[in-house]
Amino acid sequence: MTFVVILLYKGVIIPQRQLFRFLIIIIGLILLAAPILSADSLDVATDSVQDVAGQIITDSVETTTSTEEVAEDSGWGYRTERNNALFLMVLFSVVILVYTRWAKQGKELFLRKINGLDEVEEAVGRATEMGRPVLFVPGLQELDEIETIAAISILGRVARITARYDTPLMVPVRYPLVLAAGQEVVQQAYIEEGKPDAYNVDMVRYVAGEQFAFTATVNGYMMRERPATNIFMGAFFAESLLLAETGNAAGSIQIAGTAQPSQLPFFIAACDYTLMGEELYAASAYLSREPLLLGGLKGQDFIKILLIAAILIGVLIVSLDIEAIAELYKSLFVSV
Amino acid sequence: MLEVLKIVAYTILICIPAAVLLYLTFKTDDRRYLFIAVAFYVVFPVVVTISFPTSLSPESITLYEAVDALPDSSTVLLTFDYYASTLAETEPMSRAALHHLFKKDCRVLTVTTIPLGGPTISERVTRDLAEEYDKVYGLDFVNLGYKANYVAVLKGMGSSISAIYPADNSGTPLSEIPMMADIKNYDDIDFIYVVADNGIVEYWISIVQSQYQAQVGCGVTAVMAPKIYAYVSSGQMTGLLGGMKGAAEYEKMVGHPGSATQGMGAQSMAHLFIIVSVISGNLMFFIDRKRGRKRKLS
Amino acid sequence: MRTIVPVIIAFLSGMVMILAFFFDPEKSILGELEQNVLSWVTIVGGFTLLLGVVSIFRVNLIAVKRRHDGWGYKLVTLISILAMAIPAIIPSKLSPLFGTGTDSIYDWLFNYLDAPMMATMFAMLAFYISSAAFRAFRARNTEATLLLIAATLVMLWRVPMGEIALAYIHPDLPQAINTYIMGGINMAVQRGIIIGAALGAAAMSLRILLGIERTYLGK
């Protein structure tokens, strides 16, 4: 794999400009070819099964069962029972890529106002005026969580603003990988704002691996340093209220964002602005206004409309008690 | 009738200190009076034992029945996905589950995705219960311990448990443990009993239940329970224990009342006090609004 | 170089996992490849723990050396790290006090110091919830009033004492709360947020895999 990466990077296999297009085409071809190839080998294998059994399978139910059994025996090992997932994945990818392309071509894409994100710059400005720091907590999950990656993206934007205004920034993290990513992103932001000397490696610091040891440290920091602005973005759990209530008691402006529904009520009760669910994922696109990222957002909305339609159709079918269609329709969405 | 009298007595007990402390809170705008009141209502039922009959919720009955329906000597994976901080809510669930599983002579495999304390808690709890039921390590139960990166661990165990855990928690190779001889991956596990205090429970659904069709049931902290309802209703999660109340329900079903059952008194009092404080907070809100005053707790 | 290589690695690793989902792990090379990727992730994850220890040690040591404000607390942190780590690292063959087994120093420190401290922090939630509820739970308008009523009913239903009180009003009331509030309204809202967030996560994953989203790399 490392060898392939080097060859691809050096442009030996394909020019670098065309790299992703090439990779996507290859992967797409594999995915498209797999079911077809499996279907061919499936027929051959079905015949052989029937020969061995010495009987002709006529019953449709039995045919289905044997097809499933044989599908597992096909040379490619393609799992035909996951066709629905493949279809949804391809559809989702195509829609996102189409919207991204449109965005790239300069098509105007409407994005509704997200108050919490609009307030970020103002909140950092307030911290600058008061001469107090900005606290950014990128959640309490590992870097392989998309929520944490979204939080790190937002951190990059926040760090640019703090760099611009020369506002102290403090980013406590719970996982070492988040530490490495956070330091990288903040350093890059300070370089891009032309203030590499203002960057301090300890702006992003590993605090503790344990949830409440982490919370105790951050709460202590909030009470001692009294940051003017607290930004909580990412995955939070039981500590959400402890953090937000302490920040509230310290008199900070608080902006929170999480995709954890169970923690939303706590943030809403104790913070000034709260990003709910997917608003967190939209944040990097919203703050950067980069057409490429905005395209992804619009694609996501389109898929959501399709899903809402699918749910409504399902509700209708079940309500009208059309059993035959209901089972068929349900099978389209069953994950295996 | 006796229960109603009890409620009346407790209501009076609640009212006096609550009234005094809430009055002081309003008077001084100092939230520490509220804290004193909460502490009082949590400690009081522990000192003066208060018990109430626990009714059973359909979700916990589903979980109990799913475990009970397993054939004797089935293999069950029990997870200890919680930190020491939530022991009060989660450990009674693990204990009640082990009572049930050991009673049924199930073979119990334990794992944890929590680095700090996860292996220690699982060792302590399983060995405690195993002693009570004369179970032998390596034959009746095995503690696999912790491995970093839970997503990779959960997915990897679907193909091969020994590839992810070459040895158990104490370093004994799995090949030398008799119980592990016929347990290769999720296909050889009849039920997965998740006890968790964090988002890991959703990975047991999205990775293990959805992709490997394993039967998964769970016990989670009270704050997480509302989210899990969606998965119980869709059939992806077989039953649910929500918080200390869920643990008390399971303790009742297995016939081993423990710390969760004892904790119901404290929880009842604290809940009632919070309800009283919310109602009085609202009354003050309306009075303040009439007077045009804004208050901020310090 | 600093961007393109990580993006290519992210793309290829992600694609291995996606493709492996559609193929039987025992029938194709993808199964083996997937297992390898997962093993790498586990190994890399293990090493990153070291990164955290180095970071926390460095930050606190500098503070102690330079006598920053509160350096005494930082010293306690350093001593605590060493007190937990050193006896746990020494092999238990030398003495049962070492290692992480039962009756070891690590075990003792965990059970009698760490666990109660963590439980205390979690227990503080009860106090914070009471003050947040007291301050923020207001019947400001119709929606807030409905929320207040629903929350009160659920709080009563979640405890035996409240359940008895509710059943005294109407025997079916506790079950009705479970069915209509928890299994009805709550579940519908949770599903809406879960689906929305899952779509957001999937879209973001796709953007990362295709290298469109590079903000997490500082771009």
XYZ file of N, CA and C in Angstrom, chain B residues 71-249:
537
model
N -30.538 -20.688 25.423
C -30.343 -22.036 25.983
C -29.245 -22.005 27.044
N -29.355 -22.894 28.038
C -28.311 -22.945 29.062
C -26.967 -23.222 28.396
N -25.899 -22.717 29.001
C -24.533 -22.858 28.477
C -24.290 -22.071 27.197
N -25.139 -21.116 26.911
C -24.885 -20.258 25.735
C -23.678 -19.368 26.023
N -23.129 -18.801 24.945
C -21.999 -17.887 25.129
C -22.508 -16.451 25.051
N -22.185 -15.672 26.058
C -22.646 -14.276 26.102
C -21.439 -13.353 26.247
N -21.441 -12.304 25.435
C -20.378 -11.293 25.545
C -20.929 -10.157 26.400
N -20.290 -9.914 27.526
C -20.730 -8.840 28.422
C -19.692 -7.720 28.372
N -20.142 -6.509 28.069
C -19.160 -5.432 27.956
C -19.178 -4.533 29.199
N -18.026 -4.030 29.540
C -17.880 -3.092 30.665
C -17.417 -1.759 30.096
N -18.278 -1.162 29.267
C -17.903 0.074 28.587
C -18.239 1.295 29.429
N -17.782 1.305 30.656
C -18.068 2.473 31.491
C -16.897 2.817 32.387
N -16.865 4.112 32.714
C -15.815 4.617 33.594
C -16.266 4.471 35.042
N -15.298 4.617 35.942
C -15.608 4.490 37.363
C -16.601 5.563 37.809
N -16.666 6.675 37.063
C -17.544 7.775 37.458
C -19.010 7.369 37.493
N -19.409 6.449 36.635
C -20.833 6.097 36.571
C -21.113 4.748 37.235
N -20.190 4.315 38.079
C -20.348 3.002 38.720
C -21.704 2.840 39.405
N -22.186 3.928 40.020
C -23.442 3.834 40.769
C -24.588 3.393 39.877
N -24.561 3.823 38.629
C -25.644 3.458 37.715
C -25.352 2.151 36.978
N -24.081 1.983 36.565
C -23.776 0.882 35.658
C -23.352 -0.430 36.329
N -22.603 -0.325 37.420
C -22.126 -1.582 38.024
C -23.281 -2.485 38.481
N -24.360 -1.929 39.066
C -25.474 -2.822 39.422
C -26.044 -3.568 38.205
N -25.981 -2.930 37.032
C -26.463 -3.610 35.819
C -25.581 -4.811 35.509
N -24.245 -4.596 35.568
C -23.311 -5.683 35.287
C -23.496 -6.812 36.293
N -23.670 -6.453 37.546
C -23.817 -7.467 38.597
C -25.101 -8.274 38.386
N -26.191 -7.544 38.118
C -27.467 -8.237 37.910
C -27.378 -9.144 36.682
N -26.712 -8.650 35.635
C -26.562 -9.453 34.407
C -25.769 -10.716 34.709
N -24.682 -10.567 35.477
C -23.857 -11.739 35.794
C -24.622 -12.742 36.658
N -25.445 -12.242 37.586
C -26.285 -13.160 38.387
C -27.122 -14.010 37.442
N -27.746 -13.317 36.483
C -28.636 -14.001 35.554
C -27.864 -15.007 34.695
N -26.723 -14.565 34.169
C -25.951 -15.407 33.243
C -25.330 -16.609 33.956
N -24.762 -16.369 35.124
C -24.139 -17.490 35.853
C -25.197 -18.477 36.346
N -26.367 -17.957 36.708
C -27.462 -18.847 37.132
C -27.835 -19.796 35.998
N -27.769 -19.265 34.768
C -28.146 -20.065 33.590
C -26.971 -20.877 33.050
N -25.845 -20.845 33.773
C -24.627 -21.559 33.349
C -24.121 -21.085 31.982
N -24.337 -19.824 31.684
C -23.832 -19.291 30.416
C -22.314 -19.108 30.522
N -21.663 -19.196 29.377
C -20.223 -18.899 29.346
C -20.104 -17.400 29.082
N -19.372 -16.711 29.917
C -19.333 -15.244 29.827
C -17.961 -14.756 29.366
N -17.999 -13.959 28.310
C -16.777 -13.362 27.780
C -16.909 -11.865 28.040
N -15.901 -11.249 28.657
C -16.045 -9.812 28.917
C -14.995 -9.012 28.149
N -15.400 -7.841 27.703
C -14.465 -6.909 27.050
C -14.752 -5.500 27.572
N -13.801 -4.623 27.352
C -14.030 -3.226 27.704
C -13.357 -2.333 26.661
N -13.948 -1.176 26.422
C -13.330 -0.230 25.491
C -12.809 0.980 26.275
N -12.776 0.823 27.600
C -12.341 1.924 28.466
C -10.936 1.629 28.985
N -9.971 2.480 28.632
C -8.595 2.173 29.057
C -8.381 2.290 30.555
N -8.902 3.365 31.152
C -8.638 3.587 32.571
C -9.748 2.967 33.415
N -9.424 1.883 34.049
C -10.376 1.284 34.974
C -11.261 0.211 34.378
N -11.464 0.239 33.076
C -12.327 -0.768 32.434
C -11.916 -2.196 32.793
N -10.635 -2.570 32.528
C -10.217 -3.935 32.864
C -10.293 -4.226 34.364
N -9.952 -3.223 35.178
C -9.976 -3.427 36.640
C -11.406 -3.699 37.110
N -12.342 -2.911 36.611
C -13.742 -3.092 37.027
C -14.258 -4.460 36.574
N -13.961 -4.812 35.323
C -14.489 -6.084 34.822
C -13.902 -7.270 35.587
N -12.626 -7.189 35.913
C -11.992 -8.272 36.696
C -12.669 -8.378 38.067
N -12.800 -7.228 38.726
C -13.343 -7.219 40.086
C -14.772 -7.774 40.121
N -15.607 -7.265 39.218
C -17.023 -7.656 39.247
C -17.206 -9.120 38.842
N -16.548 -9.539 37.765
C -16.761 -10.927 37.307
C -16.222 -11.931 38.327
N -15.040 -11.632 38.883
C -14.460 -12.591 39.838
C -15.298 -12.666 41.119
N -15.842 -11.515 41.511
C -16.734 -11.462 42.676
C -17.925 -12.402 42.512
N -18.586 -12.242 41.373
C -19.793 -13.033 41.109
C -19.459 -14.495 40.825
N -18.305 -14.721 40.141
C -17.908 -16.083 39.801
C -17.687 -16.902 41.077
N -17.125 -16.242 42.073
C -16.860 -16.920 43.342
C -18.184 -17.383 43.973
N -19.169 -16.493 43.884
C -20.478 -16.809 44.446
C -21.125 -18.023 43.777
N -20.869 -18.164 42.462
C -21.510 -19.250 41.707
C -20.541 -20.406 41.393
N -19.370 -20.391 42.024
C -18.344 -21.438 41.804
C -17.973 -21.584 40.331
N -17.763 -20.498 39.670
C -17.384 -20.558 38.255
C -15.861 -20.504 38.136
N -15.364 -21.183 37.125
C -13.908 -21.299 36.974
C -13.433 -20.427 35.816
N -12.364 -19.660 36.069
C -11.834 -18.815 35.005
C -11.259 -19.688 33.887
N -11.560 -19.320 32.659
C -11.043 -20.084 31.513
C -12.003 -21.153 31.041
N -12.901 -21.589 31.950
C -13.907 -22.582 31.549
C -15.290 -21.935 31.449
N -15.602 -21.115 32.455
C -16.930 -20.501 32.507
C -16.916 -19.020 32.148
N -15.795 -18.388 32.358
C -15.722 -16.961 31.994
C -14.286 -16.569 31.653
N -14.178 -15.567 30.788
C -12.864 -15.070 30.360
C -12.933 -13.551 30.262
N -11.927 -12.868 30.805
C -11.856 -11.402 30.676
C -10.837 -11.046 29.601
N -11.319 -10.452 28.514
C -10.385 -10.121 27.429
C -9.660 -8.808 27.668
N -10.254 -7.934 28.454
C -9.575 -6.676 28.776
C -9.797 -5.593 27.743
N -8.801 -4.710 27.609
C -8.933 -3.504 26.783
C -7.992 -3.530 25.589
N -8.453 -3.014 24.487
C -7.603 -2.749 23.316
C -7.973 -1.370 22.780
N -6.966 -0.648 22.319
C -7.203 0.725 21.851
C -8.025 0.739 20.562
N -8.684 1.820 20.348
C -9.498 2.108 19.168
C -10.713 1.188 19.022
N -11.789 1.584 19.667
C -12.957 0.699 19.756
C -13.612 0.367 18.423
N -13.576 1.305 17.468
C -14.221 1.013 16.185
C -13.511 -0.168 15.525
N -12.182 -0.105 15.521
C -11.392 -1.192 14.928
C -11.585 -2.490 15.709
N -11.695 -2.381 17.023
C -11.854 -3.575 17.860
C -13.195 -4.247 17.570
N -14.264 -3.446 17.547
C -15.602 -4.005 17.319
C -15.700 -4.647 15.948
N -15.122 -3.990 14.959
C -15.183 -4.516 13.596
C -14.287 -5.749 13.483
N -13.100 -5.644 14.049
C -12.141 -6.743 13.943
C -12.636 -8.022 14.592
N -13.366 -7.910 15.699
C -13.852 -9.110 16.385
C -14.886 -9.862 15.541
N -15.448 -9.175 14.558
C -16.386 -9.825 13.655
C -15.701 -10.874 12.810
N -14.422 -10.645 12.507
C -13.671 -11.634 11.720
C -12.957 -12.609 12.647
N -12.223 -12.069 13.600
C -11.475 -12.955 14.487
C -11.193 -12.268 15.828
N -11.699 -12.876 16.867
C -11.473 -12.304 18.205
C -9.992 -12.419 18.564
N -9.385 -13.565 18.209
C -7.984 -13.777 18.609
C -7.025 -12.850 17.849
N -7.467 -12.347 16.677
C -6.599 -11.410 15.953
C -6.538 -10.074 16.697
N -7.646 -9.693 17.303
C -7.687 -8.433 18.043
C -7.157 -8.636 19.460
N -7.563 -9.733 20.074
C -7.101 -10.055 21.438
C -6.284 -11.347 21.390
N -4.988 -11.275 21.094
C -4.208 -12.527 21.062
C -4.128 -13.163 22.461
N -4.249 -12.330 23.502
C -4.186 -12.855 24.872
C -5.287 -12.216 25.704
N -5.588 -12.839 26.863
C -6.626 -12.264 27.731
C -6.047 -11.123 28.576
N -6.826 -10.629 29.504
C -6.406 -9.468 30.293
C -5.130 -9.714 31.104
N -4.928 -10.960 31.518
C -3.728 -11.234 32.315
C -2.561 -11.717 31.460
N -2.734 -11.730 30.151
C -1.634 -12.072 29.255
C -1.581 -13.537 28.833
N -2.549 -14.338 29.231
C -2.576 -15.744 28.808
C -3.054 -15.817 27.353
N -2.278 -16.488 26.472
C -2.736 -16.574 25.079
C -4.112 -17.247 24.982
N -4.953 -16.742 24.082
C -6.312 -17.293 23.977
C -6.285 -18.770 23.599
N -5.215 -19.169 22.847
C -5.123 -20.569 22.421
C -4.972 -21.511 23.632
N -4.548 -20.967 24.755
C -4.365 -21.814 25.948
C -5.592 -21.797 26.863
N -6.633 -21.051 26.457
C -7.838 -20.962 27.296
C -8.907 -21.897 26.716
N -9.313 -22.921 27.461
C -10.247 -23.922 26.904
C -11.547 -23.316 26.378
N -12.092 -22.326 27.121
C -13.383 -21.767 26.708
C -13.326 -21.111 25.333
N -12.147 -20.607 24.970
C -12.026 -19.869 23.721
C -11.832 -20.781 22.505
N -11.717 -22.080 22.749
C -11.443 -23.003 21.634
C -12.508 -22.919 20.539
N -13.753 -22.781 20.922
C -14.801 -22.740 19.891
C -15.462 -21.361 19.776
N -14.774 -20.332 20.245
C -15.318 -18.976 20.077
C -14.372 -18.206 19.155
N -14.789 -18.087 17.912
C -13.899 -17.453 16.931
C -14.298 -15.992 16.683
N -15.567 -15.775 16.465
C -16.042 -14.408 16.196
C -17.493 -14.260 16.670
N -18.174 -13.211 16.214
C -19.540 -12.977 16.693
C -20.500 -14.129 16.378
N -20.178 -14.914 15.338
C -21.062 -16.030 14.981
C -21.178 -17.032 16.134
N -20.119 -17.083 16.961
C -20.118 -18.066 18.059
C -20.638 -17.472 19.364
N -21.140 -16.246 19.282
C -21.663 -15.592 20.490
C -23.182 -15.466 20.357
N -23.906 -15.920 21.378
C -25.366 -15.956 21.266
C -26.031 -14.635 21.629
N -25.392 -13.884 22.496
C -26.008 -12.624 22.913
C -24.913 -11.653 23.346
N -25.103 -10.384 23.010
C -24.144 -9.369 23.447
C -24.864 -8.428 24.411
N -24.361 -8.385 25.619
C -24.988 -7.587 26.675
C -24.075 -6.386 26.920
N -24.480 -5.236 26.398
C -23.641 -4.034 26.504
C -24.047 -3.224 27.732
N -23.091 -2.923 28.585
C -23.356 -1.977 29.683
C -22.407 -0.799 29.439
N -22.970 0.361 29.157
C -22.127 1.479 28.716
C -22.599 2.810 29.289
N -21.646 3.724 29.382
C -22.007 5.075 29.825
C -21.613 6.112 28.778
N -21.373 5.653 27.551
C -20.940 6.600 26.507
C -21.444 6.152 25.131
N -21.045 6.894 24.110
C -21.558 6.667 22.756
C -21.196 5.327 22.138
N -20.361 4.552 22.789
C -19.928 3.259 22.236
C -21.120 2.344 21.952
N -22.182 2.522 22.728
C -23.347 1.647 22.573
C -23.904 1.722 21.143
N -23.784 2.893 20.522
C -24.290 3.012 19.149
C -23.426 2.257 18.148
N -22.147 2.099 18.465
C -21.278 1.302 17.586
C -21.596 -0.173 17.695
N -22.038 -0.602 18.872
C -22.459 -1.998 18.992
C -23.670 -2.238 18.091
N -24.465 -1.205 17.884
C -25.626 -1.347 16.996
C -25.180 -1.246 15.542
N -24.494 -0.130 15.204
C -24.193 0.116 13.787
C -23.157 -0.855 13.219
N -22.236 -1.317 14.040
C -21.228 -2.239 13.508
C -21.620 -3.695 13.789
N -21.857 -3.999 15.038
C -22.005 -5.414 15.409
C -23.399 -5.955 15.094
N -24.433 -5.214 15.504
C -25.785 -5.721 15.245
C -26.117 -5.652 13.755
N -25.849 -4.507 13.129
C -26.253 -4.339 11.728
C -25.421 -5.185 10.774
N -24.124 -5.232 11.000
C -23.272 -5.915 10.011
C -23.077 -7.401 10.296
N -23.208 -7.793 11.555
C -22.973 -9.209 11.886
C -24.228 -9.898 12.432
N -25.342 -9.163 12.443
C -26.626 -9.695 12.898
C -26.563 -10.309 14.297
N -25.697 -9.773 15.137
C -25.636 -10.281 16.504
C -26.804 -9.706 17.297
N -27.278 -10.476 18.276
C -28.370 -9.978 19.115
C -27.748 -9.144 20.243
N -28.138 -7.875 20.291
C -27.524 -6.966 21.264
C -28.588 -6.360 22.183
N -28.330 -6.404 23.487
C -29.187 -5.729 24.466
C -28.305 -4.805 25.286
N -28.888 -3.800 25.938
C -27.983 -2.889 26.638
C -28.545 -2.299 27.926
N -27.615 -1.861 28.740
C -27.933 -1.076 29.927
C -27.111 0.194 29.827
N -27.752 1.342 29.922
C -27.031 2.614 29.765
C -27.423 3.581 30.873
N -26.677 4.676 30.984
C -27.013 5.680 31.999
C -28.342 6.358 31.635
N -28.992 6.927 32.656
C -30.331 7.483 32.448
C -30.350 8.547 31.357
N -29.262 9.346 31.287
C -29.248 10.442 30.323
C -29.152 9.919 28.883
N -28.617 8.730 28.716
C -28.483 8.172 27.364
C -29.738 7.419 26.918
N -30.529 6.984 27.886
C -31.654 6.097 27.583
C -32.637 6.647 26.528
N -33.030 7.931 26.586
C -34.005 8.407 25.589
C -33.569 8.168 24.146
N -32.277 8.283 23.893
C -31.786 8.076 22.523
C -31.913 6.605 22.108
N -31.686 5.707 23.051
C -31.674 4.279 22.733
C -33.087 3.755 22.450
N -34.112 4.478 22.940
C -35.493 4.072 22.660
C -35.709 3.853 21.163
N -35.091 4.730 20.346
C -35.264 4.639 18.890
C -34.762 3.296 18.370
N -33.672 2.804 18.946
C -33.097 1.536 18.476
C -33.867 0.331 19.027
N -34.477 0.498 20.201
C -35.269 -0.604 20.764
C -36.518 -0.783 19.906
N -37.123 0.349 19.566
C -38.349 0.286 18.781
C -38.101 -0.282 17.393
N -36.919 -0.006 16.813
C -36.635 -0.525 15.469
C -36.195 -1.985 15.502
N -36.042 -2.531 16.710
C -35.662 -3.944 16.822
C -34.161 -4.173 16.739
N -33.388 -3.076 16.615
C -31.937 -3.242 16.530
C -31.338 -3.528 17.911
N -32.032 -3.070 18.925
C -31.575 -3.304 20.293
C -32.616 -4.153 20.998
N -32.165 -5.279 21.566
C -33.106 -6.161 22.253
C -33.176 -5.758 23.725
N -34.057 -4.861 24.042
C -34.234 -4.446 25.429
C -33.261 -3.383 25.879
N -33.662 -2.714 26.961
C -32.877 -1.577 27.441
C -33.076 -1.396 28.944
N -31.969 -1.148 29.631
C -32.051 -0.750 31.043
C -31.619 0.707 31.100
N -32.481 1.567 31.591
C -32.160 2.994 31.622
C -31.805 3.464 33.021
N -30.542 3.739 33.259
C -30.083 4.310 34.528
C -30.279 3.383 35.717
N -30.241 4.004 36.900
C -30.326 3.219 38.131
C -31.680 2.526 38.254
N -32.719 3.171 37.718
C -34.060 2.570 37.783
C -34.062 1.268 36.962
N -33.454 1.309 35.773
C -33.365 0.108 34.932
C -32.607 -0.992 35.654
N -31.516 -0.602 36.326
C -30.717 -1.591 37.053
C -31.553 -2.211 38.174
N -32.324 -1.352 38.874
C -33.167 -1.853 39.970
C -34.223 -2.827 39.427
N -34.736 -2.527 38.237
C -35.733 -3.416 37.633
C -35.111 -4.777 37.335
